[in-house]
C-alpha cells in the first residue's frame, strides 16, 4: 500500500501497489460531439489484433450508445452501484483549488482502491472494488445501438418530433461513447494480478499483459472498472489493448520511422480522435508542456475530461463532452469540469479553434504545434457573446521536429465546373 497523488482527484489516495511513473504517457482525446458511431475504429482494431480463434468476443476498441448501451452490459452502472453501496451518498466533489494538480477540485468520496478495503469477499479482500461480468454480459457488444433516452417520444411507436429540440440540453438524447483501455496511471488490472503478469512500460506508460506469465485467473477483468481486459478461451490467458505499441515506437513502415497514432485513431472517419504522448514528472503529475496539443486541450483549454475520474485509476483517455446531453448525466461520467468544458467548446477562442483542426489530419503523432495568425473571416454573436473567426494556420511537428502537418481553420472548398458536374 502506498499513498500517491492523483491529480484528477486533486488529492492523495491509497494505492495497493508501488507507484512507478513513465517518462512519457500514452494519452488520447476524443471529441464526442463528432462521433457518428460508424465503428471504423472498432473494425480497424479487430482486423489488426483480435481476428483469431478465441478472440470472437474481444473488442479492445468498442463504441457504445449511451445511456443504455455498454460492453460488457452496464459495466459503468454496476461499478458505480458498488461504489455507492460501499460509501452511501458520499461520492461527491468539493474543494475550490483549480490548478495543474487539482483542475476539477477535490474528490471527497472513495476510489475503487479505497472502497475495496472494507469489501471482504469469500476469497478475501479485493485490491480494487470490482466484479466479474457474466458470459451473457459479454454478448451483443452493440446492444441498444441508437436507443435514445428522454421524453415519451422515445417510446416504441411514438417517434413524433413535432416539437423539435433546442439547445443547450435535449430532452430526447443519446450519444456514442468510443472506448479502449485507458492505459491508466494507477492500473487496477495491474494491482489485482496475483501472477504479476501485467506491467506498465516505463517509456510510454502502455499497459501490457505478459502472455508467458498470465494463467487466466481473470483478476484483472474483475478489477478493471472499465472492463477492458478480455479472457481468451483458446489460450486460457487474458488479453488487452496493446496501444499499438509498434506504431507508437515508430516501427510501422508507413510512418517512415516517426511515431504513429494507433490503428483505431488513424481510421476514425469522424476525425474525433487525437492521440499522443505527454511528459510526466517524477511524482506522476503532467510536466508543463504548453505546445503539446493534449496538454493544451486537457490542462489549458480544459475542454477534455477524464472518463469516470472517481474510479481512481487516473485514466489517460479524455473526452470533450457532448453538448446536448443532460448535465447531471455528464457530470457523473466526466466529473465537475463538464459545464466549463462545454462552455469553452461551444464558444471556442482563437487558439482552441486552431488546435481542434489537428484531429484526424495526419496518422503520425503530433508532439508540438505552432499557430500562424491569418486574416479575420467574420464576426458574430453566439448566445449573446461575441465570436470572431480567424483563418489561422496550424502546423504540427513530430518528436524529432519533423513537420508532419499544416492545415487552416477555414477549409478550402472547391467549386466543380459546370461541364463536369458528375466527375472529379
Ligand atoms: S483501463 Fe482497465 S485494463 Fe486498461 S490500464 Fe486501466 S485498469 Fe488496466
Ligand atoms: S471511427 Fe471515429 S467516428 Fe467512427 S465510431 Fe469510431 S470514434 Fe466514432
PDB file of C-alpha atoms in Angstrom, residues 29-268:
ATOM      1  CA  UNK A  29      -8.651  12.980 -26.506  1.00  0.00           C
ATOM      2  CA  UNK A  30     -11.990  12.064 -28.128  1.00  0.00           C
ATOM      3  CA  UNK A  31     -14.428  14.749 -29.229  1.00  0.00           C
ATOM      4  CA  UNK A  32     -17.798  13.101 -28.546  1.00  0.00           C
ATOM      5  CA  UNK A  33     -19.614  15.874 -30.387  1.00  0.00           C
ATOM      6  CA  UNK A  34     -18.279  14.426 -33.613  1.00  0.00           C
ATOM      7  CA  UNK A  35     -18.577  10.648 -33.241  1.00  0.00           C
ATOM      8  CA  UNK A  36     -21.004   9.147 -35.778  1.00  0.00           C
ATOM      9  CA  UNK A  37     -20.933   5.600 -34.399  1.00  0.00           C
ATOM     10  CA  UNK A  38     -19.611   4.148 -37.675  1.00  0.00           C
ATOM     11  CA  UNK A  39     -17.384   1.568 -35.861  1.00  0.00           C
ATOM     12  CA  UNK A  40     -14.493   2.081 -38.314  1.00  0.00           C
ATOM     13  CA  UNK A  41     -12.236   2.328 -35.247  1.00  0.00           C
ATOM     14  CA  UNK A  42     -13.609  -0.923 -33.840  1.00  0.00           C
ATOM     15  CA  UNK A  43     -13.027  -2.792 -37.084  1.00  0.00           C
ATOM     16  CA  UNK A  44      -9.572  -1.279 -37.628  1.00  0.00           C
ATOM     17  CA  UNK A  45      -8.562  -2.688 -34.238  1.00  0.00           C
ATOM     18  CA  UNK A  46     -10.272  -6.035 -34.699  1.00  0.00           C
ATOM     19  CA  UNK A  47      -8.800  -6.642 -38.137  1.00  0.00           C
ATOM     20  CA  UNK A  48      -5.321  -5.830 -36.811  1.00  0.00           C
ATOM     21  CA  UNK A  49      -5.155  -7.567 -33.430  1.00  0.00           C
ATOM     22  CA  UNK A  50      -8.160  -9.737 -32.483  1.00  0.00           C
ATOM     23  CA  UNK A  51      -9.272 -11.755 -35.515  1.00  0.00           C
ATOM     24  CA  UNK A  52      -8.088 -15.187 -34.329  1.00  0.00           C
ATOM     25  CA  UNK A  53      -9.919 -18.100 -32.716  1.00  0.00           C
ATOM     26  CA  UNK A  54     -10.848 -17.415 -29.113  1.00  0.00           C
ATOM     27  CA  UNK A  55     -10.945 -13.669 -29.717  1.00  0.00           C
ATOM     28  CA  UNK A  56     -14.516 -13.524 -31.009  1.00  0.00           C
ATOM     29  CA  UNK A  57     -15.871 -11.592 -28.002  1.00  0.00           C
ATOM     30  CA  UNK A  58     -12.778  -9.430 -27.730  1.00  0.00           C
ATOM     31  CA  UNK A  59     -13.375  -5.778 -28.622  1.00  0.00           C
ATOM     32  CA  UNK A  60     -10.348  -3.818 -27.442  1.00  0.00           C
ATOM     33  CA  UNK A  61     -11.981  -0.773 -29.023  1.00  0.00           C
ATOM     34  CA  UNK A  62     -15.773  -0.524 -28.863  1.00  0.00           C
ATOM     35  CA  UNK A  63     -18.324   2.223 -29.418  1.00  0.00           C
ATOM     36  CA  UNK A  64     -21.471   2.048 -27.288  1.00  0.00           C
ATOM     37  CA  UNK A  65     -24.657   4.132 -27.380  1.00  0.00           C
ATOM     38  CA  UNK A  66     -25.160   5.914 -24.080  1.00  0.00           C
ATOM     39  CA  UNK A  67     -27.087   5.875 -21.813  1.00  0.00           C
ATOM     40  CA  UNK A  68     -28.316   2.280 -22.287  1.00  0.00           C
ATOM     41  CA  UNK A  69     -25.528   0.617 -24.253  1.00  0.00           C
ATOM     42  CA  UNK A  70     -22.360  -0.778 -22.740  1.00  0.00           C
ATOM     43  CA  UNK A  71     -19.880  -3.546 -23.293  1.00  0.00           C
ATOM     44  CA  UNK A  72     -19.968  -5.618 -21.170  1.00  0.00           C
ATOM     45  CA  UNK A  73     -23.578  -4.713 -20.435  1.00  0.00           C
ATOM     46  CA  UNK A  74     -23.977  -1.945 -17.799  1.00  0.00           C
ATOM     47  CA  UNK A  75     -20.254  -2.045 -16.893  1.00  0.00           C
ATOM     48  CA  UNK A  76     -20.283   1.524 -15.591  1.00  0.00           C
ATOM     49  CA  UNK A  77     -23.605   1.440 -13.744  1.00  0.00           C
ATOM     50  CA  UNK A  78     -22.563  -1.753 -11.970  1.00  0.00           C
ATOM     51  CA  UNK A  79     -19.278  -0.264 -10.758  1.00  0.00           C
ATOM     52  CA  UNK A  80     -20.980   2.998  -9.730  1.00  0.00           C
ATOM     53  CA  UNK A  81     -23.512   0.924  -7.742  1.00  0.00           C
ATOM     54  CA  UNK A  82     -20.740  -0.960  -5.960  1.00  0.00           C
ATOM     55  CA  UNK A  83     -19.081   2.315  -5.003  1.00  0.00           C
ATOM     56  CA  UNK A  84     -22.347   3.800  -3.820  1.00  0.00           C
ATOM     57  CA  UNK A  85     -23.036   0.763  -1.639  1.00  0.00           C
ATOM     58  CA  UNK A  86     -19.528   0.992  -0.168  1.00  0.00           C
ATOM     59  CA  UNK A  87     -19.904   4.719   0.539  1.00  0.00           C
ATOM     60  CA  UNK A  88     -23.629   5.606   0.515  1.00  0.00           C
ATOM     61  CA  UNK A  89     -24.214   9.200  -0.551  1.00  0.00           C
ATOM     62  CA  UNK A  90     -20.519  10.034  -0.122  1.00  0.00           C
ATOM     63  CA  UNK A  91     -19.299  10.057  -3.729  1.00  0.00           C
ATOM     64  CA  UNK A  92     -19.120  13.843  -4.015  1.00  0.00           C
ATOM     65  CA  UNK A  93     -16.721  16.560  -5.137  1.00  0.00           C
ATOM     66  CA  UNK A  94     -15.669  19.724  -3.308  1.00  0.00           C
ATOM     67  CA  UNK A  95     -12.678  21.993  -2.909  1.00  0.00           C
ATOM     68  CA  UNK A  96     -12.023  25.324  -4.542  1.00  0.00           C
ATOM     69  CA  UNK A  97      -8.429  24.903  -5.713  1.00  0.00           C
ATOM     70  CA  UNK A  98      -8.096  24.841  -9.520  1.00  0.00           C
ATOM     71  CA  UNK A  99      -4.582  24.287 -10.864  1.00  0.00           C
ATOM     72  CA  UNK A 100      -2.409  21.721 -12.618  1.00  0.00           C
ATOM     73  CA  UNK A 101      -2.627  19.425  -9.584  1.00  0.00           C
ATOM     74  CA  UNK A 102      -6.335  19.877  -8.917  1.00  0.00           C
ATOM     75  CA  UNK A 103      -8.109  21.063 -12.077  1.00  0.00           C
ATOM     76  CA  UNK A 104     -11.549  19.776 -11.041  1.00  0.00           C
ATOM     77  CA  UNK A 105     -11.429  20.458  -7.291  1.00  0.00           C
ATOM     78  CA  UNK A 106     -11.162  17.615  -4.783  1.00  0.00           C
ATOM     79  CA  UNK A 107     -12.948  14.283  -4.812  1.00  0.00           C
ATOM     80  CA  UNK A 108     -14.380  13.600  -1.348  1.00  0.00           C
ATOM     81  CA  UNK A 109     -15.589  10.052  -1.996  1.00  0.00           C
ATOM     82  CA  UNK A 110     -13.864   6.686  -2.198  1.00  0.00           C
ATOM     83  CA  UNK A 111     -11.984   5.282  -5.176  1.00  0.00           C
ATOM     84  CA  UNK A 112     -12.228   1.611  -6.123  1.00  0.00           C
ATOM     85  CA  UNK A 113      -8.956   1.041  -4.212  1.00  0.00           C
ATOM     86  CA  UNK A 114     -10.141   2.782  -1.034  1.00  0.00           C
ATOM     87  CA  UNK A 115     -13.614   1.200  -1.133  1.00  0.00           C
ATOM     88  CA  UNK A 116     -12.161  -2.306  -1.568  1.00  0.00           C
ATOM     89  CA  UNK A 117     -10.626  -2.337   1.919  1.00  0.00           C
ATOM     90  CA  UNK A 118     -13.956  -2.978   3.631  1.00  0.00           C
ATOM     91  CA  UNK A 119     -15.310  -5.281   0.977  1.00  0.00           C
ATOM     92  CA  UNK A 120     -14.265  -8.748   2.092  1.00  0.00           C
ATOM     93  CA  UNK A 121     -15.415 -11.431  -0.322  1.00  0.00           C
ATOM     94  CA  UNK A 122     -15.318 -15.208   0.407  1.00  0.00           C
ATOM     95  CA  UNK A 123     -11.878 -15.192  -1.260  1.00  0.00           C
ATOM     96  CA  UNK A 124     -10.607 -12.365   0.967  1.00  0.00           C
ATOM     97  CA  UNK A 125     -10.215  -8.637   0.420  1.00  0.00           C
ATOM     98  CA  UNK A 126     -10.075  -7.312  -3.107  1.00  0.00           C
ATOM     99  CA  UNK A 127      -7.300  -4.971  -4.221  1.00  0.00           C
ATOM    100  CA  UNK A 128      -9.846  -2.945  -6.191  1.00  0.00           C
ATOM    101  CA  UNK A 129     -13.615  -2.958  -5.828  1.00  0.00           C
ATOM    102  CA  UNK A 130     -14.981  -4.778  -8.862  1.00  0.00           C
ATOM    103  CA  UNK A 131     -16.971  -7.653 -10.291  1.00  0.00           C
ATOM    104  CA  UNK A 132     -16.590 -10.318 -12.931  1.00  0.00           C
ATOM    105  CA  UNK A 133     -19.072  -9.874 -15.797  1.00  0.00           C
ATOM    106  CA  UNK A 134     -21.164 -12.916 -16.752  1.00  0.00           C
ATOM    107  CA  UNK A 135     -20.891 -14.618 -20.135  1.00  0.00           C
ATOM    108  CA  UNK A 136     -24.208 -13.060 -21.104  1.00  0.00           C
ATOM    109  CA  UNK A 137     -22.887  -9.586 -20.316  1.00  0.00           C
ATOM    110  CA  UNK A 138     -20.062 -10.184 -22.781  1.00  0.00           C
ATOM    111  CA  UNK A 139     -22.576 -10.941 -25.574  1.00  0.00           C
ATOM    112  CA  UNK A 140     -24.173  -8.439 -28.003  1.00  0.00           C
ATOM    113  CA  UNK A 141     -21.403  -5.801 -27.962  1.00  0.00           C
ATOM    114  CA  UNK A 142     -23.556  -3.101 -29.554  1.00  0.00           C
ATOM    115  CA  UNK A 143     -26.807  -3.690 -27.651  1.00  0.00           C
ATOM    116  CA  UNK A 144     -29.109  -0.620 -27.513  1.00  0.00           C
ATOM    117  CA  UNK A 145     -27.423   0.984 -30.501  1.00  0.00           C
ATOM    118  CA  UNK A 146     -29.129   4.324 -31.305  1.00  0.00           C
ATOM    119  CA  UNK A 147     -31.703   3.926 -28.486  1.00  0.00           C
ATOM    120  CA  UNK A 148     -32.444   7.375 -27.091  1.00  0.00           C
ATOM    121  CA  UNK A 149     -33.358   8.274 -23.531  1.00  0.00           C
ATOM    122  CA  UNK A 150     -35.636  11.076 -22.516  1.00  0.00           C
ATOM    123  CA  UNK A 151     -39.177  12.179 -23.156  1.00  0.00           C
ATOM    124  CA  UNK A 152     -42.140   9.967 -24.066  1.00  0.00           C
ATOM    125  CA  UNK A 153     -41.070  10.331 -27.690  1.00  0.00           C
ATOM    126  CA  UNK A 154     -38.516   7.600 -27.159  1.00  0.00           C
ATOM    127  CA  UNK A 155     -41.236   5.011 -26.523  1.00  0.00           C
ATOM    128  CA  UNK A 156     -41.754   2.412 -29.197  1.00  0.00           C
ATOM    129  CA  UNK A 157     -44.024   3.691 -31.961  1.00  0.00           C
ATOM    130  CA  UNK A 158     -44.066   7.258 -30.651  1.00  0.00           C
ATOM    131  CA  UNK A 159     -41.252   8.865 -32.539  1.00  0.00           C
ATOM    132  CA  UNK A 160     -43.049  12.132 -33.170  1.00  0.00           C
ATOM    133  CA  UNK A 161     -40.590  15.019 -33.159  1.00  0.00           C
ATOM    134  CA  UNK A 162     -43.149  17.731 -33.884  1.00  0.00           C
ATOM    135  CA  UNK A 163     -41.837  19.997 -31.115  1.00  0.00           C
ATOM    136  CA  UNK A 164     -38.191  19.620 -32.084  1.00  0.00           C
ATOM    137  CA  UNK A 165     -35.275  20.061 -29.701  1.00  0.00           C
ATOM    138  CA  UNK A 166     -33.462  23.148 -28.515  1.00  0.00           C
ATOM    139  CA  UNK A 167     -30.018  23.890 -27.067  1.00  0.00           C
ATOM    140  CA  UNK A 168     -28.462  23.689 -24.612  1.00  0.00           C
ATOM    141  CA  UNK A 169     -29.842  20.277 -23.478  1.00  0.00           C
ATOM    142  CA  UNK A 170     -32.085  17.964 -25.468  1.00  0.00           C
ATOM    143  CA  UNK A 171     -34.972  16.137 -23.799  1.00  0.00           C
ATOM    144  CA  UNK A 172     -34.518  13.132 -26.056  1.00  0.00           C
ATOM    145  CA  UNK A 173     -30.892  12.213 -26.392  1.00  0.00           C
ATOM    146  CA  UNK A 174     -28.186   9.638 -26.876  1.00  0.00           C
ATOM    147  CA  UNK A 175     -24.520   9.769 -27.791  1.00  0.00           C
ATOM    148  CA  UNK A 176     -21.777   7.421 -28.898  1.00  0.00           C
ATOM    149  CA  UNK A 177     -19.056   6.656 -26.386  1.00  0.00           C
ATOM    150  CA  UNK A 178     -15.935   5.242 -28.028  1.00  0.00           C
ATOM    151  CA  UNK A 179     -13.724   3.362 -25.573  1.00  0.00           C
ATOM    152  CA  UNK A 180     -10.468   1.487 -25.274  1.00  0.00           C
ATOM    153  CA  UNK A 181      -8.077   0.690 -22.448  1.00  0.00           C
ATOM    154  CA  UNK A 182      -7.118   3.962 -20.746  1.00  0.00           C
ATOM    155  CA  UNK A 183      -3.556   2.808 -20.012  1.00  0.00           C
ATOM    156  CA  UNK A 184      -4.242   4.161 -16.530  1.00  0.00           C
ATOM    157  CA  UNK A 185      -1.570   5.762 -14.366  1.00  0.00           C
ATOM    158  CA  UNK A 186      -2.801   3.601 -11.449  1.00  0.00           C
ATOM    159  CA  UNK A 187      -4.000   0.485 -13.308  1.00  0.00           C
ATOM    160  CA  UNK A 188      -6.444  -1.657 -11.328  1.00  0.00           C
ATOM    161  CA  UNK A 189      -5.770  -4.596 -13.661  1.00  0.00           C
ATOM    162  CA  UNK A 190      -2.081  -4.488 -12.731  1.00  0.00           C
ATOM    163  CA  UNK A 191      -2.525  -4.357  -8.953  1.00  0.00           C
ATOM    164  CA  UNK A 192      -5.047  -7.214  -8.974  1.00  0.00           C
ATOM    165  CA  UNK A 193      -2.906  -9.712 -10.882  1.00  0.00           C
ATOM    166  CA  UNK A 194      -1.599 -12.397  -8.468  1.00  0.00           C
ATOM    167  CA  UNK A 195       0.964 -13.506 -11.088  1.00  0.00           C
ATOM    168  CA  UNK A 196       2.446 -10.019 -11.627  1.00  0.00           C
ATOM    169  CA  UNK A 197       1.830 -10.607 -15.307  1.00  0.00           C
ATOM    170  CA  UNK A 198       0.711  -7.043 -16.047  1.00  0.00           C
ATOM    171  CA  UNK A 199       3.184  -4.199 -16.371  1.00  0.00           C
ATOM    172  CA  UNK A 200       3.336  -0.561 -17.391  1.00  0.00           C
ATOM    173  CA  UNK A 201       6.061   0.335 -19.850  1.00  0.00           C
ATOM    174  CA  UNK A 202       8.482   2.942 -18.460  1.00  0.00           C
ATOM    175  CA  UNK A 203       8.940   4.615 -21.845  1.00  0.00           C
ATOM    176  CA  UNK A 204       5.295   5.325 -22.749  1.00  0.00           C
ATOM    177  CA  UNK A 205       3.034   4.075 -19.944  1.00  0.00           C
ATOM    178  CA  UNK A 206       1.326   1.486 -22.176  1.00  0.00           C
ATOM    179  CA  UNK A 207      -0.094  -1.329 -20.004  1.00  0.00           C
ATOM    180  CA  UNK A 208       0.588  -4.869 -21.262  1.00  0.00           C
ATOM    181  CA  UNK A 209      -0.198  -8.448 -20.198  1.00  0.00           C
ATOM    182  CA  UNK A 210       2.810 -10.814 -20.293  1.00  0.00           C
ATOM    183  CA  UNK A 211       1.305 -13.845 -22.027  1.00  0.00           C
ATOM    184  CA  UNK A 212       4.021 -16.147 -20.618  1.00  0.00           C
ATOM    185  CA  UNK A 213       3.160 -15.292 -17.015  1.00  0.00           C
ATOM    186  CA  UNK A 214      -0.645 -14.995 -17.276  1.00  0.00           C
ATOM    187  CA  UNK A 215      -2.620 -18.021 -16.062  1.00  0.00           C
ATOM    188  CA  UNK A 216      -6.065 -16.635 -16.871  1.00  0.00           C
ATOM    189  CA  UNK A 217      -7.293 -16.095 -13.295  1.00  0.00           C
ATOM    190  CA  UNK A 218      -9.259 -13.071 -14.588  1.00  0.00           C
ATOM    191  CA  UNK A 219      -8.495 -10.963 -11.521  1.00  0.00           C
ATOM    192  CA  UNK A 220      -7.625  -8.145 -13.942  1.00  0.00           C
ATOM    193  CA  UNK A 221     -11.047  -8.424 -15.538  1.00  0.00           C
ATOM    194  CA  UNK A 222     -12.705  -8.277 -12.119  1.00  0.00           C
ATOM    195  CA  UNK A 223     -10.670  -5.244 -11.033  1.00  0.00           C
ATOM    196  CA  UNK A 224     -10.634  -3.070 -14.171  1.00  0.00           C
ATOM    197  CA  UNK A 225     -13.549  -0.668 -13.684  1.00  0.00           C
ATOM    198  CA  UNK A 226     -13.654  -0.031 -17.451  1.00  0.00           C
ATOM    199  CA  UNK A 227     -13.761  -3.783 -18.180  1.00  0.00           C
ATOM    200  CA  UNK A 228     -11.018  -3.568 -20.752  1.00  0.00           C
ATOM    201  CA  UNK A 229      -9.233  -6.857 -20.244  1.00  0.00           C
ATOM    202  CA  UNK A 230     -10.635  -9.924 -22.005  1.00  0.00           C
ATOM    203  CA  UNK A 231     -10.349 -13.671 -21.472  1.00  0.00           C
ATOM    204  CA  UNK A 232      -9.303 -15.901 -24.369  1.00  0.00           C
ATOM    205  CA  UNK A 233     -10.566 -19.449 -24.026  1.00  0.00           C
ATOM    206  CA  UNK A 234      -8.162 -20.938 -26.578  1.00  0.00           C
ATOM    207  CA  UNK A 235      -5.025 -19.822 -24.721  1.00  0.00           C
ATOM    208  CA  UNK A 236      -6.584 -19.505 -21.236  1.00  0.00           C
ATOM    209  CA  UNK A 237      -4.993 -16.127 -20.782  1.00  0.00           C
ATOM    210  CA  UNK A 238      -6.182 -12.541 -20.575  1.00  0.00           C
ATOM    211  CA  UNK A 239      -5.507 -10.131 -23.394  1.00  0.00           C
ATOM    212  CA  UNK A 240      -5.996  -6.403 -23.739  1.00  0.00           C
ATOM    213  CA  UNK A 241      -5.298  -3.360 -25.909  1.00  0.00           C
ATOM    214  CA  UNK A 242      -1.570  -3.026 -26.544  1.00  0.00           C
ATOM    215  CA  UNK A 243      -1.768   0.651 -27.527  1.00  0.00           C
ATOM    216  CA  UNK A 244      -0.488  -0.389 -30.995  1.00  0.00           C
ATOM    217  CA  UNK A 245       2.967  -0.045 -29.401  1.00  0.00           C
ATOM    218  CA  UNK A 246       4.934  -0.870 -32.557  1.00  0.00           C
ATOM    219  CA  UNK A 247       3.293   2.136 -34.222  1.00  0.00           C
ATOM    220  CA  UNK A 248       3.839   4.401 -31.195  1.00  0.00           C
ATOM    221  CA  UNK A 249       7.516   3.345 -31.259  1.00  0.00           C
ATOM    222  CA  UNK A 250       7.750   4.409 -34.909  1.00  0.00           C
ATOM    223  CA  UNK A 251       8.162   0.856 -36.249  1.00  0.00           C
ATOM    224  CA  UNK A 252       5.251   0.913 -38.707  1.00  0.00           C
ATOM    225  CA  UNK A 253       6.832   1.287 -42.158  1.00  0.00           C
ATOM    226  CA  UNK A 254       4.043   3.693 -43.127  1.00  0.00           C
ATOM    227  CA  UNK A 255       5.397   6.221 -40.592  1.00  0.00           C
ATOM    228  CA  UNK A 256       8.949   6.168 -42.038  1.00  0.00           C
ATOM    229  CA  UNK A 257      10.432   5.998 -38.565  1.00  0.00           C
ATOM    230  CA  UNK A 258       8.150   8.576 -36.937  1.00  0.00           C
ATOM    231  CA  UNK A 259       5.798   7.637 -34.057  1.00  0.00           C
ATOM    232  CA  UNK A 260       2.294   6.942 -35.329  1.00  0.00           C
ATOM    233  CA  UNK A 261      -1.136   7.058 -33.727  1.00  0.00           C
ATOM    234  CA  UNK A 262      -2.860   3.722 -33.099  1.00  0.00           C
ATOM    235  CA  UNK A 263      -4.953   1.985 -35.751  1.00  0.00           C
ATOM    236  CA  UNK A 264      -8.275   2.996 -34.164  1.00  0.00           C
ATOM    237  CA  UNK A 265      -7.215   6.656 -34.017  1.00  0.00           C
ATOM    238  CA  UNK A 266      -5.898   6.744 -37.589  1.00  0.00           C
ATOM    239  CA  UNK A 267      -9.003   5.037 -39.030  1.00  0.00           C
ATOM    240  CA  UNK A 268     -11.505   7.400 -37.378  1.00  0.00           C
TER     241      UNK A 268
END
